[in-house]
XYZ file of C-alpha atoms in Angstrom:
661
model
C 111.022 128.675 111.683
C 111.578 126.546 114.818
C 109.120 128.166 117.254
C 106.126 125.799 117.449
C 103.716 128.547 118.445
C 104.712 130.770 115.533
C 104.494 127.763 113.207
C 100.931 127.107 114.362
C 100.070 130.764 113.755
C 101.441 130.410 110.215
C 99.408 127.235 109.714
C 96.275 129.105 110.782
C 97.043 131.986 108.419
C 97.706 129.577 105.546
C 94.447 127.726 106.095
C 92.549 131.028 106.414
C 94.077 132.127 103.106
C 92.828 128.938 101.448
C 89.386 129.375 103.038
C 89.210 132.929 101.666
C 90.071 131.628 98.205
C 87.296 129.044 98.494
C 84.722 131.626 99.578
C 85.672 133.875 96.661
C 85.128 131.042 94.193
C 81.985 129.771 95.905
C 80.315 133.185 95.850
C 81.247 134.150 92.276
C 80.955 130.854 90.348
C 78.326 130.538 87.627
C 77.400 126.836 87.423
C 75.322 125.088 90.071
C 77.866 122.293 90.117
C 80.522 124.652 91.450
C 78.500 127.126 93.502
C 76.057 124.574 94.991
C 77.559 121.085 94.723
C 81.032 122.561 95.345
C 83.073 120.316 93.081
C 86.163 122.515 93.205
C 89.453 122.855 95.043
C 91.788 125.700 95.935
C 95.206 125.557 97.543
C 98.383 127.400 98.420
C 101.634 125.898 97.149
C 105.317 126.367 97.847
C 107.912 127.269 95.241
C 108.092 123.674 93.980
C 104.322 123.510 93.493
C 103.645 121.302 96.541
C 100.410 122.023 98.399
C 100.879 123.405 101.915
C 97.347 124.625 102.761
C 93.789 123.709 101.727
C 90.353 124.778 103.028
C 88.434 122.541 105.401
C 84.877 123.784 104.961
C 84.352 124.315 101.226
C 85.085 122.278 98.133
C 86.274 118.750 97.388
C 88.612 116.948 99.762
C 90.698 114.944 97.302
C 93.807 117.014 96.799
C 95.712 118.023 99.964
C 98.727 116.103 98.661
C 98.631 117.408 95.097
C 101.778 118.786 93.494
C 101.683 120.996 90.407
C 105.436 120.697 89.869
C 105.430 118.750 86.599
C 102.795 121.014 85.052
C 104.531 124.181 86.266
C 107.766 123.067 84.615
C 106.077 122.664 81.229
C 105.901 126.466 80.868
C 109.204 128.266 80.401
C 108.616 131.782 81.653
C 106.319 133.235 84.308
C 105.679 136.925 84.910
C 103.630 138.773 87.552
C 99.932 138.563 86.690
C 100.260 135.317 84.704
C 97.811 132.451 85.204
C 98.444 129.042 83.622
C 95.964 126.241 83.148
C 95.434 122.701 81.883
C 92.710 120.090 81.737
C 94.733 117.395 79.949
C 95.158 114.241 82.069
C 98.262 113.215 80.153
C 100.147 116.533 80.370
C 101.767 117.156 83.725
C 99.420 114.720 85.513
C 97.642 117.417 87.484
C 94.203 117.203 85.845
C 92.744 113.706 85.980
C 89.856 114.075 83.538
C 88.973 116.720 80.970
C 86.186 118.548 82.880
C 88.608 119.322 85.732
C 90.283 122.568 84.686
C 93.291 123.374 86.885
C 94.711 126.893 87.160
C 97.834 128.118 88.931
C 99.350 131.536 89.509
C 102.863 132.527 90.603
C 103.238 134.773 93.633
C 106.225 137.090 93.202
C 108.116 138.848 95.988
C 110.979 141.172 95.113
C 111.135 139.695 91.619
C 111.234 136.052 92.747
C 108.513 133.380 92.825
C 107.991 132.508 96.490
C 104.715 130.569 96.240
C 101.840 129.588 93.961
C 98.078 129.698 94.305
C 96.066 127.089 92.466
C 92.923 125.035 92.213
C 90.422 123.405 89.908
C 86.779 123.638 88.930
C 84.739 120.839 87.406
C 83.303 122.302 84.211
C 79.734 121.295 83.429
C 80.784 120.264 79.922
C 83.991 120.191 77.884
C 82.434 118.999 74.630
C 83.033 115.504 73.350
C 80.715 112.624 72.565
C 78.121 113.034 75.328
C 76.620 115.931 77.306
C 78.793 116.664 80.356
C 81.644 114.851 78.509
C 81.660 111.757 80.729
C 80.358 108.248 80.167
C 81.628 104.778 80.892
C 81.083 103.836 77.232
C 83.761 106.180 75.850
C 86.877 104.350 74.708
C 89.583 106.982 74.112
C 90.362 110.361 75.572
C 89.706 112.146 72.285
C 85.980 111.460 72.834
C 85.988 113.220 76.208
C 86.145 116.818 75.065
C 88.631 119.523 74.163
C 91.957 119.349 76.022
C 94.504 122.040 76.775
C 98.053 121.072 77.765
C 99.715 123.382 80.289
C 99.747 126.893 78.829
C 99.150 130.471 79.881
C 95.517 131.524 80.082
C 96.277 134.997 81.452
C 99.362 136.946 80.370
C 100.353 139.669 82.846
C 96.724 140.193 83.827
C 95.176 139.893 80.332
C 93.112 136.857 79.278
C 94.172 135.087 76.079
C 91.064 135.587 73.943
C 92.078 132.914 71.434
C 91.993 130.246 74.126
C 88.573 131.452 75.274
C 87.324 131.340 71.663
C 88.513 127.742 71.280
C 86.629 126.811 74.450
C 83.501 128.675 73.342
C 83.539 126.778 70.056
C 83.959 123.306 71.544
C 81.814 123.182 74.682
C 78.045 123.049 75.049
C 77.590 125.806 77.658
C 80.552 128.172 77.242
C 79.074 130.846 79.502
C 79.160 128.498 82.488
C 82.690 127.317 81.765
C 84.206 130.736 81.246
C 82.266 132.225 84.143
C 83.575 129.511 86.496
C 87.118 129.878 85.195
C 87.070 133.635 85.771
C 85.714 133.027 89.269
C 88.657 130.715 89.922
C 91.069 133.379 88.649
C 89.493 135.723 91.201
C 90.106 133.112 93.900
C 93.767 132.821 92.888
C 94.082 136.600 93.116
C 92.617 136.443 96.614
C 95.181 133.803 97.538
C 97.988 135.934 96.126
C 96.967 138.838 98.347
C 96.849 136.568 101.380
C 100.323 135.206 100.673
C 101.633 138.784 100.474
C 99.988 139.433 103.837
C 101.802 136.424 105.315
C 105.089 137.639 103.836
C 104.529 141.032 105.438
C 103.739 139.479 108.821
C 106.374 136.742 109.020
C 109.065 137.965 106.618
C 110.280 136.208 103.501
C 112.708 133.776 105.116
C 110.424 132.834 107.994
C 107.579 132.304 105.526
C 109.658 130.004 103.312
C 111.139 128.025 106.188
C 107.753 127.898 107.895
C 106.067 126.420 104.816
C 108.760 123.733 104.674
C 108.247 123.068 108.386
C 104.491 122.635 107.892
C 105.155 119.852 105.399
C 107.695 118.278 107.746
C 105.143 118.372 110.556
C 102.493 116.656 108.421
C 105.028 113.974 107.509
C 105.877 113.455 111.177
C 102.188 113.135 112.043
C 101.663 110.532 109.314
C 104.699 108.549 110.456
C 103.488 108.633 114.048
C 100.193 107.090 112.940
C 101.973 104.362 110.973
C 104.213 103.488 113.928
C 101.099 102.792 115.999
C 99.834 100.270 113.412
C 101.182 96.699 113.630
C 103.688 95.831 110.922
C 102.278 93.445 108.371
C 100.927 92.770 104.904
C 97.219 93.517 104.612
C 95.530 92.347 101.402
C 92.155 93.424 100.086
C 90.261 93.539 96.799
C 87.035 95.167 95.700
C 85.087 95.459 92.468
C 83.347 98.011 90.334
C 80.260 96.452 88.779
C 81.466 96.683 85.179
C 84.716 97.340 83.328
C 82.761 98.660 80.308
C 79.116 98.806 79.209
C 77.175 95.765 80.508
C 80.375 93.762 80.832
C 82.605 92.156 83.457
C 83.574 93.376 86.921
C 86.582 95.655 87.323
C 88.832 94.434 90.107
C 91.162 96.566 92.203
C 93.666 94.720 94.350
C 95.867 96.079 97.127
C 98.622 94.703 99.297
C 99.294 97.233 102.057
C 102.734 96.682 103.559
C 103.416 98.558 106.790
C 106.928 98.578 108.156
C 107.635 100.897 111.058
C 106.829 104.453 110.044
C 106.463 103.828 106.307
C 103.969 102.032 104.080
C 103.789 100.632 100.572
C 100.558 100.375 98.620
C 101.066 97.723 95.948
C 98.205 97.626 93.453
C 99.638 94.708 91.470
C 96.806 92.351 90.572
C 94.406 95.138 89.655
C 92.753 94.937 86.260
C 94.565 95.826 83.043
C 94.049 99.139 81.296
C 90.393 99.126 80.253
C 88.684 99.795 76.953
C 86.296 102.146 78.737
C 86.722 105.424 80.614
C 87.236 103.930 84.089
C 91.025 104.273 83.927
C 92.818 106.388 86.557
C 95.661 108.496 85.058
C 98.294 108.463 87.801
C 101.233 108.739 85.411
C 103.156 106.221 87.482
C 103.788 108.805 90.203
C 104.421 106.771 93.389
C 102.732 109.482 95.462
C 100.107 110.765 93.062
C 97.328 112.319 95.076
C 94.605 110.422 93.193
C 96.048 107.127 94.466
C 96.360 108.569 97.979
C 92.848 109.954 98.574
C 91.775 106.960 100.653
C 94.956 107.300 102.703
C 94.117 110.914 103.570
C 90.730 109.810 104.899
C 92.290 107.038 106.978
C 94.976 109.306 108.426
C 92.462 112.016 109.280
C 90.179 109.431 110.887
C 93.055 108.297 113.084
C 94.204 111.857 113.885
C 91.671 114.672 113.282
C 94.348 117.254 114.210
C 96.343 116.334 111.138
C 97.846 119.035 108.935
C 96.674 118.506 105.361
C 99.507 119.031 102.882
C 101.912 117.098 100.671
C 104.018 116.106 103.663
C 101.436 113.400 104.340
C 102.468 111.551 101.184
C 106.154 111.168 102.041
C 105.893 107.976 104.157
C 103.970 106.207 101.379
C 104.985 104.586 98.098
C 102.385 103.425 95.580
C 103.076 100.689 93.020
C 100.729 100.859 90.025
C 102.162 98.896 87.078
C 102.031 100.653 83.720
C 99.231 99.587 81.424
C 96.832 98.830 84.265
C 93.596 100.531 85.267
C 95.481 102.667 87.825
C 98.262 103.709 85.429
C 96.943 103.712 81.848
C 98.870 104.594 78.713
C 97.506 107.335 76.430
C 95.110 107.607 74.695
C 93.076 105.548 77.168
C 89.810 107.202 78.212
C 89.807 108.426 81.819
C 86.617 110.476 82.176
C 84.943 108.152 84.679
C 88.011 107.811 86.866
C 85.933 109.074 89.796
C 83.957 105.805 89.820
C 87.167 103.795 90.000
C 88.532 106.191 92.632
C 85.510 105.483 94.817
C 86.330 101.788 94.621
C 90.006 102.599 95.170
C 89.094 104.279 98.442
C 87.063 101.197 99.431
C 90.103 99.006 98.786
C 92.308 101.210 100.968
C 89.666 101.310 103.710
C 89.413 97.510 103.593
C 93.149 97.026 103.977
C 93.407 99.452 106.900
C 90.305 97.885 108.462
C 92.327 94.711 108.939
C 95.316 96.627 110.288
C 93.387 98.690 112.875
C 89.947 97.052 113.135
C 89.052 98.840 116.371
C 89.388 102.285 114.731
C 87.990 101.876 111.221
C 84.373 102.020 109.960
C 82.576 99.711 107.549
C 82.460 100.499 103.835
C 80.746 103.693 102.694
C 78.346 103.545 99.770
C 81.090 104.396 97.303
C 78.889 105.502 94.397
C 78.683 109.287 94.332
C 76.436 109.535 91.282
C 76.445 112.957 89.561
C 73.291 113.544 87.493
C 73.350 115.908 84.510
C 70.403 116.839 82.310
C 70.473 118.201 78.762
C 67.021 119.308 77.656
C 65.006 122.096 76.032
C 63.507 124.696 78.354
C 60.100 125.677 76.970
C 60.014 128.622 79.375
C 63.014 130.357 77.823
C 63.256 128.610 74.477
C 66.863 127.650 75.253
C 68.741 124.386 75.478
C 69.809 123.637 79.051
C 72.620 121.490 80.355
C 73.051 121.400 84.107
C 73.922 119.218 87.057
C 70.756 118.231 88.927
C 72.069 116.810 92.174
C 74.569 114.296 93.465
C 72.955 111.046 94.597
C 75.357 110.057 97.351
C 74.964 107.131 99.690
C 75.467 106.582 103.380
C 78.630 106.251 105.405
C 79.687 102.957 106.941
C 78.927 102.143 110.562
C 81.520 103.770 112.823
C 83.246 102.352 115.912
C 80.951 104.393 118.170
C 77.980 105.571 116.108
C 75.801 104.871 113.074
C 77.003 105.798 109.621
C 75.914 109.176 108.281
C 72.681 109.008 106.313
C 72.423 110.123 102.711
C 75.771 111.814 102.155
C 78.404 110.166 104.239
C 82.081 109.460 104.562
C 84.295 109.945 101.522
C 81.687 111.696 99.351
C 80.240 114.057 101.966
C 81.913 117.074 100.339
C 79.356 116.917 97.500
C 76.694 119.283 98.783
C 72.975 118.938 98.271
C 71.452 121.445 95.854
C 67.993 122.505 97.121
C 65.388 121.184 94.700
C 63.776 124.635 94.531
C 66.971 125.999 92.989
C 67.236 123.090 90.561
C 63.613 123.428 89.432
C 64.164 127.151 88.879
C 67.220 126.583 86.683
C 66.285 123.295 84.982
C 62.856 122.317 83.541
C 62.323 119.207 85.675
C 59.851 118.367 88.457
C 61.042 116.449 91.498
C 58.639 113.772 92.660
C 60.856 112.229 95.343
C 64.011 113.188 97.223
C 64.994 111.664 100.538
C 66.385 108.654 102.373
C 65.669 105.061 101.337
C 64.433 102.732 104.064
C 66.248 99.442 104.788
C 69.326 100.343 102.736
C 71.900 100.769 105.526
C 73.764 97.596 106.442
C 72.523 96.062 109.681
C 74.914 96.204 112.605
C 75.510 97.128 116.224
C 76.125 100.425 114.485
C 73.898 100.689 111.429
C 75.227 101.788 108.052
C 74.003 105.117 106.723
C 70.913 105.099 104.536
C 70.969 105.540 100.785
C 69.663 108.620 98.983
C 66.799 108.242 96.516
C 65.719 110.845 93.977
C 63.142 110.899 91.193
C 62.232 113.648 88.741
C 59.976 114.113 85.714
C 61.066 115.693 82.421
C 58.942 117.621 79.930
C 60.855 117.920 76.637
C 61.488 115.325 73.919
C 64.823 113.541 73.785
C 65.987 114.758 77.175
C 69.423 113.245 77.689
C 70.570 112.131 81.119
C 74.089 111.291 82.178
C 74.447 109.777 85.629
C 78.175 109.311 86.026
C 79.683 107.060 88.670
C 76.716 104.689 88.611
C 77.934 101.669 90.538
C 77.190 99.308 93.434
C 74.246 97.817 91.548
C 75.929 94.403 91.792
C 78.521 94.360 94.591
C 77.408 95.695 97.955
C 79.333 97.959 100.329
C 80.721 95.550 102.865
C 80.053 95.246 106.565
C 82.691 94.485 109.205
C 83.060 92.653 112.522
C 79.661 90.994 112.238
C 77.932 93.906 110.488
C 76.069 93.228 107.255
C 76.592 94.505 103.740
C 74.392 97.405 102.628
C 71.595 97.718 100.086
C 72.362 97.988 96.372
C 71.989 101.013 94.115
C 69.537 101.150 91.224
C 68.264 103.374 88.401
C 64.757 102.899 86.979
C 62.849 104.754 84.271
C 59.122 105.140 85.031
C 59.114 103.072 88.232
C 55.880 101.434 89.306
C 54.391 101.480 85.800
C 54.059 98.854 83.048
C 56.747 100.766 81.133
C 59.301 100.517 83.946
C 62.883 99.906 82.764
C 65.646 98.886 85.157
C 68.923 100.352 83.932
C 71.467 98.291 85.868
C 74.726 100.243 85.996
C 73.992 102.223 82.823
C 75.024 105.855 83.127
C 73.073 107.400 80.230
C 69.384 107.519 79.321
C 67.135 109.326 76.841
C 63.766 110.375 78.261
C 60.583 111.610 76.616
C 57.953 114.067 77.935
C 56.362 112.766 81.130
C 59.048 110.152 81.824
C 60.290 109.834 85.382
C 63.842 108.858 86.237
C 64.361 107.300 89.665
C 67.819 106.820 91.186
C 68.927 105.301 94.449
C 72.444 105.094 95.796
C 73.831 102.269 97.870
C 73.819 102.429 101.647
C 76.760 102.134 104.031
C 77.875 98.831 105.520
C 77.040 97.871 109.089
C 79.587 97.462 111.897
C 79.299 94.903 114.688
C 76.709 92.203 115.326
C 73.206 93.621 114.679
C 71.840 91.365 117.444
C 73.788 93.522 119.903
C 72.091 96.746 118.843
C 69.971 98.130 121.656
C 66.324 97.332 121.081
C 65.326 100.943 121.717
C 67.590 102.053 118.864
C 65.923 99.591 116.514
C 62.477 100.763 117.626
C 63.543 104.369 117.026
C 64.829 103.422 113.549
C 61.419 101.957 112.747
C 59.625 105.010 114.131
C 61.766 107.304 111.978
C 61.221 105.234 108.848
C 64.850 104.159 108.572
C 64.109 100.461 109.132
C 60.922 98.513 108.394
C 59.267 96.282 110.998
C 60.125 93.297 108.816
C 63.827 94.220 108.742
C 63.768 94.907 112.478
C 62.727 91.274 112.952
C 64.893 89.579 110.291
C 68.040 91.713 110.527
C 68.063 92.770 114.186
C 65.947 90.103 115.868
C 63.621 92.737 117.321
C 59.899 91.984 117.504
C 57.605 95.004 117.592
C 53.931 95.214 118.469
C 51.963 98.440 118.307
C 55.261 100.284 118.052
C 56.609 98.761 121.276
C 59.371 96.161 121.666
C 58.182 92.693 122.652
C 61.141 91.960 124.883
C 60.321 88.296 125.507
C 59.851 87.455 121.816
C 62.932 89.490 120.950
C 65.093 87.617 123.458
C 63.987 84.262 122.008
C 64.563 85.363 118.433
C 68.008 86.757 119.176
C 69.017 83.652 121.128
C 68.292 81.549 118.048
C 70.278 83.756 115.665
C 73.752 82.970 114.376
C 76.463 85.584 114.278
C 78.300 86.172 111.016
C 81.855 84.885 111.158
C 84.820 86.584 109.561
C 86.040 90.162 109.418
C 83.972 91.161 106.362
C 80.447 90.500 105.141
C 80.250 91.044 101.381
C 76.757 89.820 100.557
C 75.619 86.912 98.377
C 76.514 88.523 95.040
C 80.232 88.814 95.749
C 80.365 85.482 97.545
C 78.942 83.751 94.449
C 81.321 85.605 92.131
C 84.403 84.751 94.197
C 83.440 81.076 94.377
C 84.315 81.059 90.671
C 86.857 83.862 90.531
C 89.087 82.839 93.411
C 92.269 84.725 94.410
C 94.247 82.028 92.600
C 92.188 82.584 89.449
C 92.899 86.310 89.524
C 96.583 85.695 90.207
C 96.755 83.493 87.112
C 94.831 86.066 85.079
C 97.235 88.809 86.176
C 100.266 86.727 85.158
C 98.776 86.149 81.716
C 97.701 89.724 81.057
C 100.827 91.461 82.315
C 102.944 89.348 79.962
C 100.990 90.698 76.990
C 101.466 94.029 75.190
C 99.184 96.722 76.668
C 96.883 96.869 73.632
C 96.039 93.139 73.970
C 95.282 93.027 77.702
C 91.685 94.203 77.927
C 90.670 92.184 74.875
C 92.181 89.006 76.296
C 90.627 89.620 79.714
C 87.208 89.941 78.068
C 87.696 86.757 76.054
C 88.828 84.777 79.100
C 85.770 85.926 81.061
C 83.573 84.855 78.139
C 85.003 81.336 78.338
C 84.787 80.978 82.134
C 81.047 80.283 82.366
C 81.459 76.617 83.278
C 84.935 76.948 84.789
C 86.502 78.236 87.981
C 89.836 78.783 89.663
C 93.311 79.077 88.219
C 92.902 75.941 86.101
C 89.787 77.380 84.533
C 91.601 80.613 83.658
C 94.469 78.678 82.052
C 92.067 76.601 79.968
C 90.101 79.696 78.926
C 93.341 81.388 77.856
C 94.362 78.381 75.772
C 90.997 78.487 74.000
C 91.352 82.225 73.439
C 94.798 81.786 71.875
C 93.483 79.028 69.622
C 90.662 81.288 68.447
C 92.912 84.336 68.001
C 96.339 83.109 66.854
C 97.702 86.668 66.599
C 97.843 86.917 70.381
C 101.529 86.741 71.320
C 100.641 83.787 73.518
C 103.865 81.800 73.278
C 105.870 84.562 74.916
C 103.051 85.276 77.375
C 102.763 81.629 78.380
C 106.506 81.258 78.850
C 106.830 84.389 80.986
C 103.725 83.572 83.051
C 105.123 80.136 83.858
C 108.397 81.521 85.256
């Protein structure tokens, strides 16, 4: 198909087909997490299983470059009416944690598969050690719930009842799971009908060649963007608060190499495979969509007319060494990979921010916390497990406007669930839900405000999981003179003598009358806050976004009776000092990196990568334990020597020799 106009018509039809699939799923799903929060995807795929169309208005935005090819090939024979599925992160590398159940269906035309429809839903629970199946504390994938390798769920239109019985036996709320899965099957059927409609309109050969051309066009658009970016190596690192429960930071490191119309994302220097569930199962695929999510956001920021399909991934190559946090070896736990993915996006944003500083925003909050409650409902006499609401932070300050408040940037697809609906379905009482003042990073363009939520429970031993809890230690960064944002926090019974600050913990057990309060991080600021118009600062104060104290200390604006004191403001701003450097990370990261310098991490990486995979996380932990009074590369080397002396079974002789080369 060479006619550009006809190709655009096909692109519109393909997107409309995906939108129809999304509406079918959205309107028929059972769980609030799918029908309200919209943690799902749907897509149309070509014969190889490469995505060529996704919706724009419903569902998650992670997977426009996803390919089902490896999973498709693990099943020998497909017939009309079949639907296959998997939720196993280590089989086919389509699913990336157990609650994400992926389904795909062949579309036949004249006896031949010409396309596939597919998608995923995030099940409320897949069994395992904790309600909702996900916690940072889990150490192997077997704890994260029942897993199904790629297999047929529907055979020629008939559900496999044995598979449904296995799921019913192993999960906590089987009605929600099976209801959502059947809704997704309905969405795939909708997509199948829409593909047949496209075949009827365009003809088989034009449809097939047109789909290939759509991917070629997306590739060309991505390459055009890269050509406009200066060639260079752009290095950036960022941290998750903890690599396991109450432990050390988890570092992600990126060297972005842009050469002409191609780019390499080298994640060498990122942490080793962890003994927690923060690992990201990419399977070593150099274009795995889970490594590319941040790239999609950057490309779409730079060209909002971009076609979203697997063609976007072709100019990029990702390097994620095996046995590291971004390419773990089974049976590493992976349930909380979404926390690490949020930091992964921050790392990609930071690298591109240096490459095209005039076009990129500051850091978003990067901690899309999903809150689940398991409790007893006295009204019905039943045990309830349900998602309450995502607690999502603000977007970073943009080149020409403030960051979005409350649900911004890379987590904006997680929709708010009205509290009236939640209180109807779950026995909790909301006592607070809104925006948190003074949490957006100060800047010429202010970072978006954090979300804060608090609710009371009524039943004994109510169990809370708040996955993706992060940014309680390291702030979302500001850029070009903008300041880092406010930190996240979780507190039980705030404002009382029994108050308990939970740090980055992601589980809690509450008793009747207890209140759980959560706040996300804000978005980083962009540009010098002393250049923000005084009327904007006054309006921020009037709206409750910024306090009068912060207006004075962060923006140099003096207010009296709600009005700007222009003379006092001019004097205060004249005496202020602008922040130097591209990034502002905040005092917590600055203090950490005074000890853990780039050279220290380079030495640590050399040591760990020379060890067998099963030793790496242990040795990292032991080195951190011995670094309290040390710093830099020399400190790491001394800490490693002490560790080897204490644990002589470490294959340190080989490791030391290889690290020295």
